[in-house]
Tab-separated table of C-alpha atoms and ligand atoms in Angstrom:
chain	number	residue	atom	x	y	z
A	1017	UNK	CA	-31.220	-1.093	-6.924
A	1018	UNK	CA	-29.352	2.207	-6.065
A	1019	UNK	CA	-29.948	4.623	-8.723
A	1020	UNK	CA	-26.826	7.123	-9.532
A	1021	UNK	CA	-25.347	8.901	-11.951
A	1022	UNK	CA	-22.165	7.793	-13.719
A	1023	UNK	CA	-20.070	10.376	-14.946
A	1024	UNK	CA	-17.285	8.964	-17.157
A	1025	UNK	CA	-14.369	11.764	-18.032
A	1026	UNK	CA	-12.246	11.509	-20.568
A	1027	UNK	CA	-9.261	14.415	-18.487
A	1028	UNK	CA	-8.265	14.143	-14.899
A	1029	UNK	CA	-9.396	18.262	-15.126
A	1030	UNK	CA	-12.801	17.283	-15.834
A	1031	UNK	CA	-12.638	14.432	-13.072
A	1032	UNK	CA	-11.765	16.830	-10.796
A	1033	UNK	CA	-14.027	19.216	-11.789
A	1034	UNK	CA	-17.099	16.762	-10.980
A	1035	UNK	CA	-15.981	16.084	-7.271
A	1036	UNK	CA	-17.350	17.700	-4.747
A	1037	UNK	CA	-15.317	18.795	-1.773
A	1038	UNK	CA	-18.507	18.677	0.280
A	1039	UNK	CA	-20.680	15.945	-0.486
A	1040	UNK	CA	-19.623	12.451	0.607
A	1041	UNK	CA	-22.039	10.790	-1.916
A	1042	UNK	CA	-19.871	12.032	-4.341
A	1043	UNK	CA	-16.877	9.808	-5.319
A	1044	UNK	CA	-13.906	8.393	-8.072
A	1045	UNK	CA	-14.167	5.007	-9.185
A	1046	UNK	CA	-11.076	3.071	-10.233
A	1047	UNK	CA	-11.442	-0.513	-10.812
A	1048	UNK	CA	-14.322	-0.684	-8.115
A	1049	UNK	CA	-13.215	-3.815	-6.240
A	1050	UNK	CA	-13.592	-2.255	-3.403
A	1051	UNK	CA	-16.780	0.132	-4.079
A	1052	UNK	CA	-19.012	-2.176	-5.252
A	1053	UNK	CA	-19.065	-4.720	-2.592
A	1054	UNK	CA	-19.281	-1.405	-0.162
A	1055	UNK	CA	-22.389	-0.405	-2.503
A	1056	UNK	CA	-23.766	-4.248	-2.735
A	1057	UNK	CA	-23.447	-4.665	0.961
A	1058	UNK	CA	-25.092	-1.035	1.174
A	1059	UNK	CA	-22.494	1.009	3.641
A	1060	UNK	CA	-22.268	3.623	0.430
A	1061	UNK	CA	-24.905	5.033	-1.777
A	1062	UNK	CA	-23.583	6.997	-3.859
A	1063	UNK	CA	-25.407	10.490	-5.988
A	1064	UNK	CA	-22.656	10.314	-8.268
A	1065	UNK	CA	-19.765	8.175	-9.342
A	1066	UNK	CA	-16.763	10.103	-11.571
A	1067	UNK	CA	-15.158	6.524	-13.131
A	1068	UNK	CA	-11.374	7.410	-13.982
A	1069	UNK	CA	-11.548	4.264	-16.233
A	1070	UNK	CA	-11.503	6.782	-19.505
A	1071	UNK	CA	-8.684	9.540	-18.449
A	1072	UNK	CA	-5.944	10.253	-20.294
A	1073	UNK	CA	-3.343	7.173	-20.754
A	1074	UNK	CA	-0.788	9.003	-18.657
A	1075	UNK	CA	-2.193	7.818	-15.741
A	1076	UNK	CA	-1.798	4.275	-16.602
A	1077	UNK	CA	2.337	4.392	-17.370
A	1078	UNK	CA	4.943	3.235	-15.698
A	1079	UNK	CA	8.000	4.861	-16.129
A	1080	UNK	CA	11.853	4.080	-15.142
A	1081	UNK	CA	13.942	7.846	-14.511
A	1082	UNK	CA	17.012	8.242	-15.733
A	1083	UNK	CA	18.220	8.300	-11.572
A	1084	UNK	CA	16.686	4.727	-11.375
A	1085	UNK	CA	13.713	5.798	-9.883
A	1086	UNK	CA	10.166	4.606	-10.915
A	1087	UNK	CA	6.818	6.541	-11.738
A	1088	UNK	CA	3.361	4.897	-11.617
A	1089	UNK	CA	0.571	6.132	-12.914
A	1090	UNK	CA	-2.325	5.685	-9.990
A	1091	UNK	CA	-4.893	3.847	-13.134
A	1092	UNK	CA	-2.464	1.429	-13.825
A	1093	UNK	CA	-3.796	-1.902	-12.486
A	1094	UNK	CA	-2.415	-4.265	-10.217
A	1095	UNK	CA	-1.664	-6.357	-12.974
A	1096	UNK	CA	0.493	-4.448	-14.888
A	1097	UNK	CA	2.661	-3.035	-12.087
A	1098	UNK	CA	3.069	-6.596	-11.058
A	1099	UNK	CA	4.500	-7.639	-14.715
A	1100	UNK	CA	6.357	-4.588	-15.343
A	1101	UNK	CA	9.959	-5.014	-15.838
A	1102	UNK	CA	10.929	-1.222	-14.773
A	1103	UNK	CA	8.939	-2.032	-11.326
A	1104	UNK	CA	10.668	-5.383	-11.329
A	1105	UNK	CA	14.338	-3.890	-12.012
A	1106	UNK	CA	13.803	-0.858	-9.826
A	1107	UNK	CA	11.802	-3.174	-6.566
A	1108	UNK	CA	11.329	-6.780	-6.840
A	1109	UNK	CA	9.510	-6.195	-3.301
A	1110	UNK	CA	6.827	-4.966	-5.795
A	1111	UNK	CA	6.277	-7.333	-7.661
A	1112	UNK	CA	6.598	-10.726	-4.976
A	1113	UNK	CA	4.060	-8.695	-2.970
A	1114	UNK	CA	1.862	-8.982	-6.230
A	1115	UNK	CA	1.938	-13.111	-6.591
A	1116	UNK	CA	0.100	-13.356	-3.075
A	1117	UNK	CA	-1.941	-10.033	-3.177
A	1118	UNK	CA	-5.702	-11.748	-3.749
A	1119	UNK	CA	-5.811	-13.386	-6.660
A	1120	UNK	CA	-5.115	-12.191	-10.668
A	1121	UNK	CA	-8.889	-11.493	-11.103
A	1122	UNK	CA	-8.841	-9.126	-8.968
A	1123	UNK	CA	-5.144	-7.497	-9.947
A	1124	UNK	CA	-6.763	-7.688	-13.718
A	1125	UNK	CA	-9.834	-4.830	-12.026
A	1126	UNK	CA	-7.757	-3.336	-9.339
A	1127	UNK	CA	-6.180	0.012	-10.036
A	1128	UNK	CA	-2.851	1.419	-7.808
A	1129	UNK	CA	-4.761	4.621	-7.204
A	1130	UNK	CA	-7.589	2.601	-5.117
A	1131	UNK	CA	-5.614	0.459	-3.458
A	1132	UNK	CA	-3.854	3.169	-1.575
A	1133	UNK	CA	-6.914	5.777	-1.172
A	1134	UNK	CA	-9.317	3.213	-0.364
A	1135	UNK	CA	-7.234	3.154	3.093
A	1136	UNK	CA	-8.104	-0.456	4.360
A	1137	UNK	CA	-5.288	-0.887	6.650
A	1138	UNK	CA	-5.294	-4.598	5.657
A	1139	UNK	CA	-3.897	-3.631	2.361
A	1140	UNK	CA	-0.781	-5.058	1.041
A	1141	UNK	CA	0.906	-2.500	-1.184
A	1142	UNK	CA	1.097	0.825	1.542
A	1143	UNK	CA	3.883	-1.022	3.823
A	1144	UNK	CA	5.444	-1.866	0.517
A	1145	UNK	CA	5.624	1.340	-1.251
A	1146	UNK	CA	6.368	3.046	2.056
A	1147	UNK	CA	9.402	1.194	3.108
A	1148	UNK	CA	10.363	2.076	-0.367
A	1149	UNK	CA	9.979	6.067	0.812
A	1150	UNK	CA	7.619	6.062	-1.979
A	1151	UNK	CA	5.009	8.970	-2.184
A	1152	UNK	CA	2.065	9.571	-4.029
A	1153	UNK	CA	1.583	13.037	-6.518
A	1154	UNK	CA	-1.935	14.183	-5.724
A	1155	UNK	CA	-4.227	16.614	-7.802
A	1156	UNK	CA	-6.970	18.616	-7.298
A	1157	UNK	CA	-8.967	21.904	-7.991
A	1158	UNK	CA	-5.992	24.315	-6.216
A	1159	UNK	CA	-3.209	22.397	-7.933
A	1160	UNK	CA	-0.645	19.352	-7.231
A	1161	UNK	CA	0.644	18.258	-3.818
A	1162	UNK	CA	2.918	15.129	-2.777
A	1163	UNK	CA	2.203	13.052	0.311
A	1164	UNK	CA	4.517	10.368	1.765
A	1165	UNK	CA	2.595	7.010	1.291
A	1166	UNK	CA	3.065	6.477	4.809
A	1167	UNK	CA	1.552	9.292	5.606
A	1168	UNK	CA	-1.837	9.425	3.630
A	1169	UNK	CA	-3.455	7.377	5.875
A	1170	UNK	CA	-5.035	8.743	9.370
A	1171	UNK	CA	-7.086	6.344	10.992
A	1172	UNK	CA	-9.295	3.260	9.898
A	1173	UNK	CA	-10.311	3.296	6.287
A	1174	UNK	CA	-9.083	7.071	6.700
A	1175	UNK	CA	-6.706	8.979	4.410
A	1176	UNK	CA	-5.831	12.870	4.470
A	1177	UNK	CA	-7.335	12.721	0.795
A	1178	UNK	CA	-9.976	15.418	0.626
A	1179	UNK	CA	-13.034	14.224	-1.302
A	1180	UNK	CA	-12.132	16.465	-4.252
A	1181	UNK	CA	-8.724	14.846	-4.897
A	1182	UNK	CA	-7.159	12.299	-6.846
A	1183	UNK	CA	-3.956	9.940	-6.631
A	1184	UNK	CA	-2.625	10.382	-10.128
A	1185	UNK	CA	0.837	9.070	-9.465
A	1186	UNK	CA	3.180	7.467	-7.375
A	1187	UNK	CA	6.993	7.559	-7.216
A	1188	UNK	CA	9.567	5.119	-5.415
A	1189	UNK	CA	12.766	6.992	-5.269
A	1190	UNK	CA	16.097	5.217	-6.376
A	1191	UNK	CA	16.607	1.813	-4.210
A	1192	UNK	CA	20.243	1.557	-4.855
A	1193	UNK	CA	21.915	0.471	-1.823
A	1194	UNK	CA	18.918	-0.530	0.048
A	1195	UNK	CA	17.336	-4.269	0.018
A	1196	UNK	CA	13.754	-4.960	1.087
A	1197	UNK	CA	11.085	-7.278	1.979
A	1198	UNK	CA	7.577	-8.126	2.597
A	1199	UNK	CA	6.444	-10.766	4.877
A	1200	UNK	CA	2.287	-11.211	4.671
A	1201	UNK	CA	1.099	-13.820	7.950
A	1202	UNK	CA	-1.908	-15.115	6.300
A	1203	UNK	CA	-4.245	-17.234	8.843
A	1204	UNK	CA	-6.355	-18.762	6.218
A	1205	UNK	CA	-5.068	-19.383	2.667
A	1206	UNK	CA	-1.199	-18.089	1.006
A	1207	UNK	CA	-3.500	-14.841	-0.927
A	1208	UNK	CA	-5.670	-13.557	1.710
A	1209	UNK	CA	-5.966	-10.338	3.749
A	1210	UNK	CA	-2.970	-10.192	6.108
A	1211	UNK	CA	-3.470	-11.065	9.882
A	1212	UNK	CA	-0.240	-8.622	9.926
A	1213	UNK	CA	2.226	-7.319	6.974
A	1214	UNK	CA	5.705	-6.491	8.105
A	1215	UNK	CA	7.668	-4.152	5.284
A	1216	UNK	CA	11.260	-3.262	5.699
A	1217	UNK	CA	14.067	-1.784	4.028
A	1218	UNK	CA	17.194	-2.034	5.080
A	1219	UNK	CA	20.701	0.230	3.951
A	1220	UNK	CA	23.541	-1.995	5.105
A	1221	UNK	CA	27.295	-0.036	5.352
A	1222	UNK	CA	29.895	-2.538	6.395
A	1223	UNK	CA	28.061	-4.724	8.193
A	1224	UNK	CA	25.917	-2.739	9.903
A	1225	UNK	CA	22.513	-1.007	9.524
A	1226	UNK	CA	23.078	2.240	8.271
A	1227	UNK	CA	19.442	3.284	7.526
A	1228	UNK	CA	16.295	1.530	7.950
A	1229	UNK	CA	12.204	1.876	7.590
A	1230	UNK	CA	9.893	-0.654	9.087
A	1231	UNK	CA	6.381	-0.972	8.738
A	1232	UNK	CA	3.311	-2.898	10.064
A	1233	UNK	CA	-0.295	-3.345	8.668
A	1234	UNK	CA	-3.000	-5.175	9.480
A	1235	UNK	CA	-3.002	-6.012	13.078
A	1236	UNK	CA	-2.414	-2.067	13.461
A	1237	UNK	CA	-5.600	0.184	13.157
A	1238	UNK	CA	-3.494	2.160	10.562
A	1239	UNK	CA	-0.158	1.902	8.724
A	1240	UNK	CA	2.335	2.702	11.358
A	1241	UNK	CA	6.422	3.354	10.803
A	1242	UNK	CA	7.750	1.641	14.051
A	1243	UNK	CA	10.066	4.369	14.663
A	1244	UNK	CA	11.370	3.252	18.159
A	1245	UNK	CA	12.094	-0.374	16.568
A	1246	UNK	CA	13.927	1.529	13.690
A	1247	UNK	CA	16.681	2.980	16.522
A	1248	UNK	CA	17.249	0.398	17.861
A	1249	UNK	CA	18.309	-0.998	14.302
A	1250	UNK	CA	20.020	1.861	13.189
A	1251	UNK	CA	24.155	1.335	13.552
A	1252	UNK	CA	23.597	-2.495	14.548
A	1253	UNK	CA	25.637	-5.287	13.086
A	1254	UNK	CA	23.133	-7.156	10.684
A	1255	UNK	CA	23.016	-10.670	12.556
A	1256	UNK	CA	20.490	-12.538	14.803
A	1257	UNK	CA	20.760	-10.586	17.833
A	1258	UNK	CA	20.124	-7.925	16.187
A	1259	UNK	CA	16.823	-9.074	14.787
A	1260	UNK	CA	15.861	-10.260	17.930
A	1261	UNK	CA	16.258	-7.844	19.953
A	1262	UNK	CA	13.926	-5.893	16.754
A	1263	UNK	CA	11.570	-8.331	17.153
A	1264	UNK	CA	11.313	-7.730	20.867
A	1265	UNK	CA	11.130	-4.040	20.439
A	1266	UNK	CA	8.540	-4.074	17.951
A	1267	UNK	CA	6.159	-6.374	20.063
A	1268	UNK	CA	6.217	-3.735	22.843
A	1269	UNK	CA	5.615	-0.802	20.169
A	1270	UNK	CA	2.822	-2.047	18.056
A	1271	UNK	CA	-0.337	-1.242	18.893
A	1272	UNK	CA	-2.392	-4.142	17.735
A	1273	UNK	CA	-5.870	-4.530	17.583
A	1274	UNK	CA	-7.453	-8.098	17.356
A	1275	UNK	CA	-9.989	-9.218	14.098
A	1276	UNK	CA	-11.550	-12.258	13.061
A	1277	UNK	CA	-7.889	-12.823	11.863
A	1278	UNK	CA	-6.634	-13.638	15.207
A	1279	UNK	CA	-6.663	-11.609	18.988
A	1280	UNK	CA	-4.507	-8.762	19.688
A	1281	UNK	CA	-2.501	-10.878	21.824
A	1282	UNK	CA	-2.112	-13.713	18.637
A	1283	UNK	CA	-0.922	-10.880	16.854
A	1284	UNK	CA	0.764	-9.250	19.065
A	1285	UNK	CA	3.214	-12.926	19.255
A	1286	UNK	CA	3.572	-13.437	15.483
A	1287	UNK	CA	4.961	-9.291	15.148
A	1288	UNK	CA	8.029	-10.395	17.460
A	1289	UNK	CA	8.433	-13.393	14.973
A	1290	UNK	CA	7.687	-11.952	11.622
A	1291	UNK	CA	9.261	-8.950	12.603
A	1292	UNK	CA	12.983	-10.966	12.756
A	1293	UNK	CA	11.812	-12.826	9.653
A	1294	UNK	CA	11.261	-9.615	7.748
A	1295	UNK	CA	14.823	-8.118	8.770
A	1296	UNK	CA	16.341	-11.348	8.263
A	1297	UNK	CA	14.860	-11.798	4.440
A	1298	UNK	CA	16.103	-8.462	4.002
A	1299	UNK	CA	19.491	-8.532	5.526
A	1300	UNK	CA	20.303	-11.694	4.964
A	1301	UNK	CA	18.405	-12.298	1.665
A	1302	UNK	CA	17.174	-15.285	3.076
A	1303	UNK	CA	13.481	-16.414	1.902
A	1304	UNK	CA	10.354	-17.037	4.068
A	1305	UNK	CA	10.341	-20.188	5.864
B	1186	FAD	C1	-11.980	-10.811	-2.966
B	1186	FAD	C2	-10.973	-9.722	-2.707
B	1186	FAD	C3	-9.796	-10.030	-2.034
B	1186	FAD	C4	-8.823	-9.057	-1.812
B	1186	FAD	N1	-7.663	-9.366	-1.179
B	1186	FAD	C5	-6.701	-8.428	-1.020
B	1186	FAD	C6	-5.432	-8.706	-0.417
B	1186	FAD	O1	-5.144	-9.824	0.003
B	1186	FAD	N2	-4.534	-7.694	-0.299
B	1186	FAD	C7	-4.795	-6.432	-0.739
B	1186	FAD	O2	-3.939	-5.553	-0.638
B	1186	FAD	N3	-5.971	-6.128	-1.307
B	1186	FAD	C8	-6.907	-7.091	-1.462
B	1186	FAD	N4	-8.101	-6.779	-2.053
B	1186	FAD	C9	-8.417	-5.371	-2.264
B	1186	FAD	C10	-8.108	-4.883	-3.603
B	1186	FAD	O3	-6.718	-4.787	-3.707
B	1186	FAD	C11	-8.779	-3.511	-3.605
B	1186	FAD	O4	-10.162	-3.738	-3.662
B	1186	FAD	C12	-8.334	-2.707	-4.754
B	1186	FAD	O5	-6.965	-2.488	-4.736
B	1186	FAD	C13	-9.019	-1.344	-4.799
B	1186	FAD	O6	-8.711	-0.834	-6.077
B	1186	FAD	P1	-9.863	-0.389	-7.058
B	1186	FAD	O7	-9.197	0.263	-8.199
B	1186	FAD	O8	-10.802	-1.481	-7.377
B	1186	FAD	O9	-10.580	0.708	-6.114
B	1186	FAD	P2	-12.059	1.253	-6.159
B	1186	FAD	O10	-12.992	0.251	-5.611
B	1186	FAD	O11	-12.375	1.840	-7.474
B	1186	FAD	O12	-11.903	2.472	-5.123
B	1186	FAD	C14	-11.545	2.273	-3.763
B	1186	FAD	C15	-11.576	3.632	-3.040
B	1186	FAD	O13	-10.573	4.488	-3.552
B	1186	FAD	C16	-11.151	5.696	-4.094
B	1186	FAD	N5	-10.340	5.974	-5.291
B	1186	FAD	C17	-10.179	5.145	-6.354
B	1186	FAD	N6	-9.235	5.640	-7.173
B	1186	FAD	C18	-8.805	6.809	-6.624
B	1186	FAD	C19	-7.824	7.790	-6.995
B	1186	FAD	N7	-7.076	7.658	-8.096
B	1186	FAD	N8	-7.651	8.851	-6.181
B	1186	FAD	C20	-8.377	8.988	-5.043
B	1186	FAD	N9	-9.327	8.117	-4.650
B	1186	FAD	C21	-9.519	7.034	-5.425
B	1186	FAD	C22	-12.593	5.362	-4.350
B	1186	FAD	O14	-13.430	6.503	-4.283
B	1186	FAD	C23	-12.874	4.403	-3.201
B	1186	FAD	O15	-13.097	5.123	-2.022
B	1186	FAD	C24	-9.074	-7.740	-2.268
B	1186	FAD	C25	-10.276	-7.425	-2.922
B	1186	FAD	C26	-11.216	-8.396	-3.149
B	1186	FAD	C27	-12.476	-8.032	-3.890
């Protein structure tokens, strides 16, 4: 048994305020899915954790703007954002995502906050929320600062979090105009970890692309925005070709790394394919197969 001290604040000031920018044994504790089994399987021992289970409600809302854009408190859990109706009228993507995301034990404990900053790159919600253009508010000791979800995370279980700051909300801007899927290639059962996650979001004008984001996780050591893949979207007419020709592109710009979910060159294969599907659902509106 690891003994440590449990600090349980009832403001995010105080929270912050036990943190320590230095010491790595020093960390927040959300719903602790994640924690614990790092602390059961001993790869952390921590001196002290600050539990956010007890700060102010705030942090827990979810909130529709006016503009039709959302705001999620980082301690709301999985659970809630998946049965919220402003999350559901704002990005259904959300809340699909949610129905094969583990299982509702799990989304019961689970908080938003440490699902992004715990910055497994297996993790289904970051391509979500960042082919949304979603970012996340952050707080700590020097003030407030907002990061692009797709950019808080820098290498394997790696985020540009520093150790004395918090995820307190995140914010998907207006999706008007824009449609968007999630595809999740599972190689064992529907709800587990991803072999690969392909996000996109698609602006159609016309008949043609007119924006685009597109995301991988999973077989990639981090989130990565295929950026190449995305040009050769941008200004295309939204049919098969099209999606091929993505699917092609994005096979030769991923850099995947094999797992005991399947080799690199397994996964390399099912981005070509699951890259199309993704666009497809998206453009098309057409479901997974
Ligand atoms: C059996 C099982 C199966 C799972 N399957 C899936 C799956 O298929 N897909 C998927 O996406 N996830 C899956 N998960 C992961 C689950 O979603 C995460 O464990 C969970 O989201 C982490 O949230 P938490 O609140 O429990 O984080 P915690 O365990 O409390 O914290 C995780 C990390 O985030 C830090 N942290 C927590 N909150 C904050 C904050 N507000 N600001 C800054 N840092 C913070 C902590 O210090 C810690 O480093 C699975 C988990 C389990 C146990």
């Amino acid at each position: 048994m690891i003994s440590f001290e449990l600090a349980e604040p009832k403001t995010l000031n105080e929270a912050i305020a036990l943190l320590d920018a230095e010491d790595p044994e020093v960390r927040p504790i959300s719903g602790g899915t994640a924690l614990m089994l790092m602390m059961k399987s001993g790869v952390f021992r921590p001196s002290r954790l600050v539990s956010l289970q007890k700060v102010e409600a705030d942090y827990s809302r979810i909130e529709r703007g006016s503009n039709g854009s959302l705001r999620i408190g980082a301690m709301a859990s999985l659970s809630q954002v998946e049965h919220s109706d402003e999350v559901r009228r704002v990005a259904p993507v959300i809340e699909k995502t949610m129905r094969h995301l583990s299982n509702v034990r799990v989304r019961n404990v689970a908080r938003l906050g440490g699902n992004l900053a715990h910055g497994d790159p297996h993790m289904d919600l970051p391509p979500v929320l960042s082919s949304l253009g979603a970012k996340a508010i952050v707080a700590g000791p020097s003030g407030q600062r907002e990061i692009l979800i797709e950019a808080l995370f820098s290498g394997y279980y790696e985020t540009v979090l520093k150790r004395d700051e918090l995820i307190t909300f995140v914010e998907v801007p207006p999706q008007a105009g824009w449609s968007s899927s999630y595809i999740k290639c599972t190689t064992r059962s529907a709800d587990d970890w991803p072999a690969l996650g392909i996000a996109c979001s698609l602006r159609i004008e016309g008949g043609s692309i007119g924006d685009v984001r597109l995301m991988i996780s999973a077989a990639t050591e981090k989130l990565t925005r295929l950026v190449s893949t995305e040009k050769v979207l941008r200004g295309q007419k939204v049919n098969e070709a099209t999606f091929e020709r993505a699917g092609e592109s994005a096979m030769a710009e991923a850099e995947v790394i094999g797992d005991s979910r399947g080799s690199a060159s397994y996964k390399s294969e099912l981005v070509r394919v699951y890259v199309r599907r993704a666009l497809r659902q998206a453009g098309l509106g057409e479901t997974q197969p």
